[in-house]
Short mmCIF file of C-alpha atoms and ligand atoms in Angstrom, two decimals:
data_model
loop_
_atom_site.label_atom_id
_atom_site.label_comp_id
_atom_site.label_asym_id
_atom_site.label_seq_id
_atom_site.Cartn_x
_atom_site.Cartn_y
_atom_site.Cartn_z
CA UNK A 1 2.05 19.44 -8.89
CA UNK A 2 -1.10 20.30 -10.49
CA UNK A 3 -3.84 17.65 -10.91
CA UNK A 4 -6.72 20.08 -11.90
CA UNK A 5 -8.96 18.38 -14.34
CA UNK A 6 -8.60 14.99 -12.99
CA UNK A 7 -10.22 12.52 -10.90
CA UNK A 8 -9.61 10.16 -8.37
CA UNK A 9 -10.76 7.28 -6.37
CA UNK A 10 -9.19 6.53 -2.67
CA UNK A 11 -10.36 3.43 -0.73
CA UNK A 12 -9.91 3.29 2.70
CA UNK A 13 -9.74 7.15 2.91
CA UNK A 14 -11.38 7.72 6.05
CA UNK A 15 -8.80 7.94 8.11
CA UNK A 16 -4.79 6.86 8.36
CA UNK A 17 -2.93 7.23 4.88
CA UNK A 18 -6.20 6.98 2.35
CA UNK A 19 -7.17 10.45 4.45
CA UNK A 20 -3.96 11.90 3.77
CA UNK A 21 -3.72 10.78 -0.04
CA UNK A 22 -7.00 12.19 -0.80
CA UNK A 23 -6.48 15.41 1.00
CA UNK A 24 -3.23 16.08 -1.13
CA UNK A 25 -4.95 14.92 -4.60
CA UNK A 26 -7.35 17.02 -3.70
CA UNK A 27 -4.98 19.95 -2.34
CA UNK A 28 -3.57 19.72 -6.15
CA UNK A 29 -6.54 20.54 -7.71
CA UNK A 30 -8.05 16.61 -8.15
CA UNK A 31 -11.83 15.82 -7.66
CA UNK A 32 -11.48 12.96 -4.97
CA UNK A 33 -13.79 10.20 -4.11
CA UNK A 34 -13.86 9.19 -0.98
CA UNK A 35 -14.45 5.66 -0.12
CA UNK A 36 -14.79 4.08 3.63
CA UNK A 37 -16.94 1.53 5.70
CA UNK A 38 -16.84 4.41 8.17
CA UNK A 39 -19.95 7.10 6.96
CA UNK A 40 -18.52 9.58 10.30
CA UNK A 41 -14.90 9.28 8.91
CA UNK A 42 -15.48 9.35 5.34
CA UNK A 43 -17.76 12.84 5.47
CA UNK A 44 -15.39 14.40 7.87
CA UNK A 45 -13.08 14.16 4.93
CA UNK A 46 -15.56 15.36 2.71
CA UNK A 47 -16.01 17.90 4.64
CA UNK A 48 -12.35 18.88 5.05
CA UNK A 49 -11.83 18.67 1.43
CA UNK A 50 -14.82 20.69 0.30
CA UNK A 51 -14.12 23.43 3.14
CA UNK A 52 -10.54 23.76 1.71
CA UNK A 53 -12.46 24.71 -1.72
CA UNK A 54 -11.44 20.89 -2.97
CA UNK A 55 -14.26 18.60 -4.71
CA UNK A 56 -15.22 15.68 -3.04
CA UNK A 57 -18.01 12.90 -2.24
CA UNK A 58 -18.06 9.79 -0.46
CA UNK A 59 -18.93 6.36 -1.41
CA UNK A 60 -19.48 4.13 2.07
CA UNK A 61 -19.35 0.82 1.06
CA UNK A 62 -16.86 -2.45 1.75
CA UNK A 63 -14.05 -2.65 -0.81
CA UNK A 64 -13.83 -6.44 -1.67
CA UNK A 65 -16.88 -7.29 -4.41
CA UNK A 66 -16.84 -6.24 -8.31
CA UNK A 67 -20.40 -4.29 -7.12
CA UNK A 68 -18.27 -2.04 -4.70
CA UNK A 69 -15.89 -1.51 -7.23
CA UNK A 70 -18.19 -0.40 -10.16
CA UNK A 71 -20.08 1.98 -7.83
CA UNK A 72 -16.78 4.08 -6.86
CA UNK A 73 -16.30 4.29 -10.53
CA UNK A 74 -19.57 5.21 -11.47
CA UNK A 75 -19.57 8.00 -8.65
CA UNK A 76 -16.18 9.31 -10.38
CA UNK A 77 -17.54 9.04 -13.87
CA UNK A 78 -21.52 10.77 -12.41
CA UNK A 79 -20.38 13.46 -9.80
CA UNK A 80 -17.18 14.20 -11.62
CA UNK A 81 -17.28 13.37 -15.84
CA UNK A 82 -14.48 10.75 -15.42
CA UNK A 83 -11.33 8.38 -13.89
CA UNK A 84 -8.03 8.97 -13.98
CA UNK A 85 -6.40 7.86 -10.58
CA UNK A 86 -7.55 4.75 -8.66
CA UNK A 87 -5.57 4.68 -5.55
CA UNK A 88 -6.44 1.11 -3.65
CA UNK A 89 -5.61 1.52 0.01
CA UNK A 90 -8.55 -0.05 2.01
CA UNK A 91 -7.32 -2.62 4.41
CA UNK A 92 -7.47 -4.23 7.70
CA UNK A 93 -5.76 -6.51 9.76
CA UNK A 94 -6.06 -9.99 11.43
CA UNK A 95 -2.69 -11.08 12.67
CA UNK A 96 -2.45 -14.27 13.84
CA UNK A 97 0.21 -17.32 13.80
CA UNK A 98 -0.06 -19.33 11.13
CA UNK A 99 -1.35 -22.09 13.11
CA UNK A 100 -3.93 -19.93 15.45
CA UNK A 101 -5.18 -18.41 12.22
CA UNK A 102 -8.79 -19.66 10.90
CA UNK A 103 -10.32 -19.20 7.75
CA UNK A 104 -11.96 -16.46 8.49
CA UNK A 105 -8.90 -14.22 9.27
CA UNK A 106 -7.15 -15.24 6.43
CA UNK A 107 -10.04 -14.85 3.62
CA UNK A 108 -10.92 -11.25 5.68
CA UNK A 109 -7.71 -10.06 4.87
CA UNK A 110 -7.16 -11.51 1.14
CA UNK A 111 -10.83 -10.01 0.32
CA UNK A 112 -10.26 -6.45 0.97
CA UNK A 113 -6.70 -6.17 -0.10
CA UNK A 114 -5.75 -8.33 -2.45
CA UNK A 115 -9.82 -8.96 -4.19
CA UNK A 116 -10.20 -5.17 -3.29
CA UNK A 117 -7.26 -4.41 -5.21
CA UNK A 118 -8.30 -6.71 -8.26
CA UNK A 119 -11.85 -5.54 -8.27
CA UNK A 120 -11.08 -1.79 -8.56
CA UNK A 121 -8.10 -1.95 -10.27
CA UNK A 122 -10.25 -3.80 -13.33
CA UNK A 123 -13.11 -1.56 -12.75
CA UNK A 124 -10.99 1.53 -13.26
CA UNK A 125 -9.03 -0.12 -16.03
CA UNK A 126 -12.11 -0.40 -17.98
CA UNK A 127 -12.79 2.95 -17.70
CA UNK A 128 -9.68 4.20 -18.07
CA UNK A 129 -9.48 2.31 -21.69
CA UNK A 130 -12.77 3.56 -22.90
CA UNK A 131 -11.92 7.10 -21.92
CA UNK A 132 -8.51 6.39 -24.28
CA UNK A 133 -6.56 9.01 -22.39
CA UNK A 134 -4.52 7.28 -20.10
CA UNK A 135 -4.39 6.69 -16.47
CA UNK A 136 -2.99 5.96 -13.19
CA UNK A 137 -3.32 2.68 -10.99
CA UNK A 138 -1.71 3.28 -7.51
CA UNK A 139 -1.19 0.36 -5.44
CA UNK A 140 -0.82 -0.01 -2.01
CA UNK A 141 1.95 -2.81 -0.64
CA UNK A 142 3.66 -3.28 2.54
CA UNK A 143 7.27 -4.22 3.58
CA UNK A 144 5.65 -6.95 4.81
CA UNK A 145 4.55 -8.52 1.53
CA UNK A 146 8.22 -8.07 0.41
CA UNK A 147 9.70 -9.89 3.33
CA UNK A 148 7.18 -11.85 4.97
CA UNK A 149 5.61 -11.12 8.80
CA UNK A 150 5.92 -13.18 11.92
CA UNK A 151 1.75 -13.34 12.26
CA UNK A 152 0.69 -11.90 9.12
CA UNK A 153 0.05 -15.12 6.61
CA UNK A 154 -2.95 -13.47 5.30
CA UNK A 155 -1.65 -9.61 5.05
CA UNK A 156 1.85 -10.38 3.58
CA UNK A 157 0.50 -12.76 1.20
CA UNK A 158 -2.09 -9.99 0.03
CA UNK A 159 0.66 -7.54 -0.13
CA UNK A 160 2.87 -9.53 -1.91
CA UNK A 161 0.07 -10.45 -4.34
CA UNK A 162 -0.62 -6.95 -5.15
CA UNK A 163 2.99 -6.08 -6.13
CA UNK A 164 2.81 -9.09 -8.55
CA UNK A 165 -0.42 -7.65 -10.01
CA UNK A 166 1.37 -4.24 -10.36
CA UNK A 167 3.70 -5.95 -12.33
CA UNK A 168 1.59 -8.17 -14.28
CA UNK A 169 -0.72 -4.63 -14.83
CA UNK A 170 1.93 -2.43 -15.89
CA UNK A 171 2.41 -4.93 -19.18
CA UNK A 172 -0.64 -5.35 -19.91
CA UNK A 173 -1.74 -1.61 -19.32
CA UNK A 174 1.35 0.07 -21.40
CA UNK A 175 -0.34 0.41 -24.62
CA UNK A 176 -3.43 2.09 -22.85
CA UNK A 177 -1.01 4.35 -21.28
CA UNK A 178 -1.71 3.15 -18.28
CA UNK A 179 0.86 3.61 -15.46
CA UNK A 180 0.52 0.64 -12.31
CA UNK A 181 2.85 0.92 -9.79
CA UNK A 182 2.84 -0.27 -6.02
CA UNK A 183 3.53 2.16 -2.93
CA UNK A 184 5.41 0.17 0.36
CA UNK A 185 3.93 3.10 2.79
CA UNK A 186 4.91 3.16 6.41
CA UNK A 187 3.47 5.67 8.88
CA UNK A 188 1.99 6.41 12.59
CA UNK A 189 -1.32 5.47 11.94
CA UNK A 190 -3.86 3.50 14.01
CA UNK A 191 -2.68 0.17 12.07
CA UNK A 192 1.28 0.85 13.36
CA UNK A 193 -0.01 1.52 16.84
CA UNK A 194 -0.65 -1.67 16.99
CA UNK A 195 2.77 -2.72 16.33
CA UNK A 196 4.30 -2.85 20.30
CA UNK A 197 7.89 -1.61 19.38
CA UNK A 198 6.63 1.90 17.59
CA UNK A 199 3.39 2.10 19.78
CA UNK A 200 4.95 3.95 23.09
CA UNK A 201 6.50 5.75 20.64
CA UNK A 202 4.00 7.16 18.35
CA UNK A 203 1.63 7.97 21.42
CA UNK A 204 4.00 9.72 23.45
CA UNK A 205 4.63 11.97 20.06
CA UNK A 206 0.14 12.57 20.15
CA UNK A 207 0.88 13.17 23.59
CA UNK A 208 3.51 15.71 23.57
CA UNK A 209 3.11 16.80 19.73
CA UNK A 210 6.98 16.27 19.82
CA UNK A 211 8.31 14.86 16.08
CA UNK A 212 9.40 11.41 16.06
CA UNK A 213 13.56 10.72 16.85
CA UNK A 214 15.05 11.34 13.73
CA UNK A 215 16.22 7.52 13.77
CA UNK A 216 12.58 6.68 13.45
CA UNK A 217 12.07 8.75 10.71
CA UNK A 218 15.85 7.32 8.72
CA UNK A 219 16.16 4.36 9.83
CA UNK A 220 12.63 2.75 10.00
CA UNK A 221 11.34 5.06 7.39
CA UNK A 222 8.35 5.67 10.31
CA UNK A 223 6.60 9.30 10.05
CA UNK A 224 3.23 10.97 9.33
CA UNK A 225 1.03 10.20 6.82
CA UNK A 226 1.84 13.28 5.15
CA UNK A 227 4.92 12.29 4.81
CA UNK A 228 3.97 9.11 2.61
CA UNK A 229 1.09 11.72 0.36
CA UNK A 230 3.70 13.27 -1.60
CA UNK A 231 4.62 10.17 -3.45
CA UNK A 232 0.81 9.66 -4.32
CA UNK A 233 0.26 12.90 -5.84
CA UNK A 234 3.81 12.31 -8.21
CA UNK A 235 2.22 9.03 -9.27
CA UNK A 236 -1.11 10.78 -9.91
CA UNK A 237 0.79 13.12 -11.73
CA UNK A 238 1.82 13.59 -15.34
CA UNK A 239 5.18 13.98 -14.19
CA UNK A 240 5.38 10.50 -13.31
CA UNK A 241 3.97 9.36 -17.18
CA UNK A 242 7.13 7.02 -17.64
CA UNK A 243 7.48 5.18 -14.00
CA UNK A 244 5.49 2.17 -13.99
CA UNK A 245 5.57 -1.04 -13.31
CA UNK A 246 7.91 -0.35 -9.66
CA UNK A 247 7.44 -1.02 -5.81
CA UNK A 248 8.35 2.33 -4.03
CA UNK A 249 9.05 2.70 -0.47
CA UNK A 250 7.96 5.97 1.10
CA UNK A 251 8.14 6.93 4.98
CA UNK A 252 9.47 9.16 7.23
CA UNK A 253 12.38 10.54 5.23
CA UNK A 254 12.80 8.16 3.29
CA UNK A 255 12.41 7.30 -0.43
CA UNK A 256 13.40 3.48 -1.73
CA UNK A 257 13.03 1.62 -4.90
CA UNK A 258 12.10 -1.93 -3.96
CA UNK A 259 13.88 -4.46 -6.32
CA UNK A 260 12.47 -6.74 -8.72
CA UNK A 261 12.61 -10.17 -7.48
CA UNK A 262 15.66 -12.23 -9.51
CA UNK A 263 17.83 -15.22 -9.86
CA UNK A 264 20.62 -14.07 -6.96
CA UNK A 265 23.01 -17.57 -7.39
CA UNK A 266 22.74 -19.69 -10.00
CA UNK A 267 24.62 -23.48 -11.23
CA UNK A 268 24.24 -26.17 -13.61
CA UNK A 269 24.58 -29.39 -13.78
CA UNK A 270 25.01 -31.33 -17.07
CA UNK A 271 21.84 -32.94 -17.72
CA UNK A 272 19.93 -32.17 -14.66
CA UNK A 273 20.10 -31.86 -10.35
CA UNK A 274 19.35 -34.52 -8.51
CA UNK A 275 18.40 -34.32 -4.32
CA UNK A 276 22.31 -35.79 -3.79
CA UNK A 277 23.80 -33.42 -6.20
CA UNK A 278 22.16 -30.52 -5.04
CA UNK A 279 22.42 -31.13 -1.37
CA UNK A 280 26.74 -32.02 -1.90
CA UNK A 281 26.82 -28.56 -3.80
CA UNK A 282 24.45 -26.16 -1.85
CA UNK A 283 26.14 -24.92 0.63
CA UNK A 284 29.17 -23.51 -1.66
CA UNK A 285 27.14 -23.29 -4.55
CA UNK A 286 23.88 -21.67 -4.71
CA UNK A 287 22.99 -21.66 -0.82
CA UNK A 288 26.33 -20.14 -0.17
CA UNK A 289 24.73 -16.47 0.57
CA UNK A 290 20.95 -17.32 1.36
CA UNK A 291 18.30 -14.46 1.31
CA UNK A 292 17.40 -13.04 4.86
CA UNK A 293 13.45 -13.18 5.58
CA UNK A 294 11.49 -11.09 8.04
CA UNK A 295 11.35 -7.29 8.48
CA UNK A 296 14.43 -6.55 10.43
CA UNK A 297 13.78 -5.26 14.65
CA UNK A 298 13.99 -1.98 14.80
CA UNK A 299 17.43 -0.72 16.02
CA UNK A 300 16.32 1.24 18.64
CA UNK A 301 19.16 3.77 19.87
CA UNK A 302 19.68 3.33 23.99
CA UNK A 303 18.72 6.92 25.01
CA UNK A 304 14.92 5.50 23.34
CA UNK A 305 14.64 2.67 24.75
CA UNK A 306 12.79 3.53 27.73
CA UNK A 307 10.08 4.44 25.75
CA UNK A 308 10.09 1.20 24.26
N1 NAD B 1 0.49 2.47 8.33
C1 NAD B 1 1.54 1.84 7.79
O1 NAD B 1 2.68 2.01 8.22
C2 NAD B 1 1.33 0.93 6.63
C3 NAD B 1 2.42 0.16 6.20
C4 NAD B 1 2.28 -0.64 5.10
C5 NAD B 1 1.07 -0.69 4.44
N2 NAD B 1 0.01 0.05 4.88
C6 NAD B 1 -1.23 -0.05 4.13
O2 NAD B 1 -1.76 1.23 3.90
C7 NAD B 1 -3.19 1.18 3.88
C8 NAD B 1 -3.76 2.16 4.90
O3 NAD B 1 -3.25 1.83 6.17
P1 NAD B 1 -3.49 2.75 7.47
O4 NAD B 1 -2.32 2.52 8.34
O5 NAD B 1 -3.89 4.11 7.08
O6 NAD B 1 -4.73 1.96 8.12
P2 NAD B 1 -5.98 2.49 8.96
O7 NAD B 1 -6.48 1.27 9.68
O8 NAD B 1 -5.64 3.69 9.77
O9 NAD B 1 -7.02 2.94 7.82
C9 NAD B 1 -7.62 2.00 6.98
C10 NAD B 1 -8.94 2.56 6.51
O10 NAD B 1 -9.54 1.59 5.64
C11 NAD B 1 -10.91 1.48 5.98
N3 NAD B 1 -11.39 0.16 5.55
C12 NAD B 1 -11.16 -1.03 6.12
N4 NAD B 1 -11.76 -2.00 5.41
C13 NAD B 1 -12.39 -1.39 4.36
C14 NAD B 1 -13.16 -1.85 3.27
N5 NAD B 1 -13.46 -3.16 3.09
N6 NAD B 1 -13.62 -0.95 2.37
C15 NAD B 1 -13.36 0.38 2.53
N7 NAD B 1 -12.62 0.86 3.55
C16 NAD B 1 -12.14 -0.01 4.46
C17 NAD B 1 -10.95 1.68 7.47
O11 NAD B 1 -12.26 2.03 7.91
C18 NAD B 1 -9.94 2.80 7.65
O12 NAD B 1 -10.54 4.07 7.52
C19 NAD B 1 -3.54 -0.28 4.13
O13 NAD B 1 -3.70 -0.95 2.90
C20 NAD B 1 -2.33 -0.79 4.85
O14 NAD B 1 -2.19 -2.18 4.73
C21 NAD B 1 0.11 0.85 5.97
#
């Protein structure tokens, strides 16, 4: 994949997966800017890139506010001529039950993923549309804004929100040439550590630099972030010109195509349901087969569950 010539934004690329996408952009020939809250992290990569031979700068700033947003795209546009890629990973978490979790928590989370996401998504859509030569908006999703979280209200209604606004985007970007789609990463990072099931796991692999059980890596899709980079260089790529508008799953060794949300069951009723018709017909009519909910447990084979 070659990217030379083009130029990228990656939020959150301090560390975890936003290090590992802009490494690879950058490894393909992309001038990468390299956002964080963390000014230690954020020139390490810098440094990383730029000792590699790559082109790089960092902007250290909070992803959430249009202000944040316009100054990542004015670094592209100033230190490297232009836009081409946004790639909108910042994020944290603040897990809580729904009823433990305050206001706070919830509008932390919402403002740097799902705002984030709107704020430099626009920003780099109005650039991208002046320039008039196309672009890339890569999104950054979860499985659990697909299928919901126990104890992530705010995070899996952020990552749900951003696949919508992929899809929305990808309409409304089309004629601009425009490509939006969302990526549904998972990885070992210091966000999964702090998942209990996969954190023995992941540290006894630091620990022993042995790969992850190869039921980690097919079954739970769980790997390195370099595993997940490859699909972010394809979407920054012109190889990728005609997907947009998906949710792709990425991890370990796998590669998914999310589906599109749809009408699953569906009945009518000569002028209209009421509560007593529908509740006499739902369980062998459109209720017959309801939708699961939840990211499945892990199926964790018996020779690994001591380390779990
Ligand atoms: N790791 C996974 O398996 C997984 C799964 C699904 C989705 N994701 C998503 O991928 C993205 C990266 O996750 P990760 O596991 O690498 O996390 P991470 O915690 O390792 O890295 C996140 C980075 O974002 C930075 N950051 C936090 N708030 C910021 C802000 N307001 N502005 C700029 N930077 C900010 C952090 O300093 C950190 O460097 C997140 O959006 C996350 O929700 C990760």
């Amino acid at each position: 994949m070659d990217l030379s010539g083009k130029v990228a934004v990656v939020t959150g690329a301090g560390r975890g997966l936003g290090r590992a996408y802009a490494e690879a952009l950058a490894a393909a020939g992309a001038a990468v800017v390299v956002n964080d809250v963390d000014a230690d992290a954020a020139a390490q990569v810098v440094e990383a890139v730029t000792g590699d031979g790559g082109r790089a700068r960092s902007v250290v700033a909070p992803v959430g506010s249009a202000e944040v947003a316009d100054r990542l795209v004015a670094t592209a546009v100033k230190e490297f001529g232009r836009l081409d890629v946004m790639v909108t990973n910042a994020g944290i978490l603040r897990d809580r039950v729904l009823w433990k979790m305050s206001d706070d928590d919830f509008d932390a989370v919402i403002d740097v993923h799902l705002r984030g996401t709107f704020t430099c998504a626009r920003a780099a859509a109005i650039r991208m549309r002046e320039q008039g030569s196309g672009g890339r908006l890569i999104l950054i999703s979860s499985p659990a804004g697909q299928r919901g979280n126990f104890g992530q209200t705010n995070y899996a209604a952020a990552k749900a929100g951003i696949v919508a606004m992929a899809r929305t985007w990808a309409l409304e970007l089309a004629r601009a040439n425009i490509t939006v789609n969302a990526v549904v990463p998972v990885a070992a990072t210091e966000m999964t550590k702090t998942i209990p099931v996969f954190a023995p796991i992941i540290e006894e692999s630091e620990r022993t630099g042995k790969p992850f059980p190869g039921w980690l890596r097919r079954d739970e899709g769980l790997g390195t972030v370099e595993d997940v980079a490859g699909l972010v260089v394809f979407l920054a790529s012109d190889a990728s010109a005609e997907v947009t508008g998906q949710a792709i799953g990425i991890g370990g060794d796998r590669l998914a195509l999310w589906s599109h949300p749809g009408e699953k069951a569906v009945a009518f009723a000569d002028g209209g349901w009421t509560a007593g018709t529908i509740a006499a017909s739902w369980q062998s009519g459109v209720g017959a087969d309801p939708e699961t909910y939840g990211i499945p447990a892990p199926k964790v084979p018996a020779s690994d569950v001591q380390g779990v």
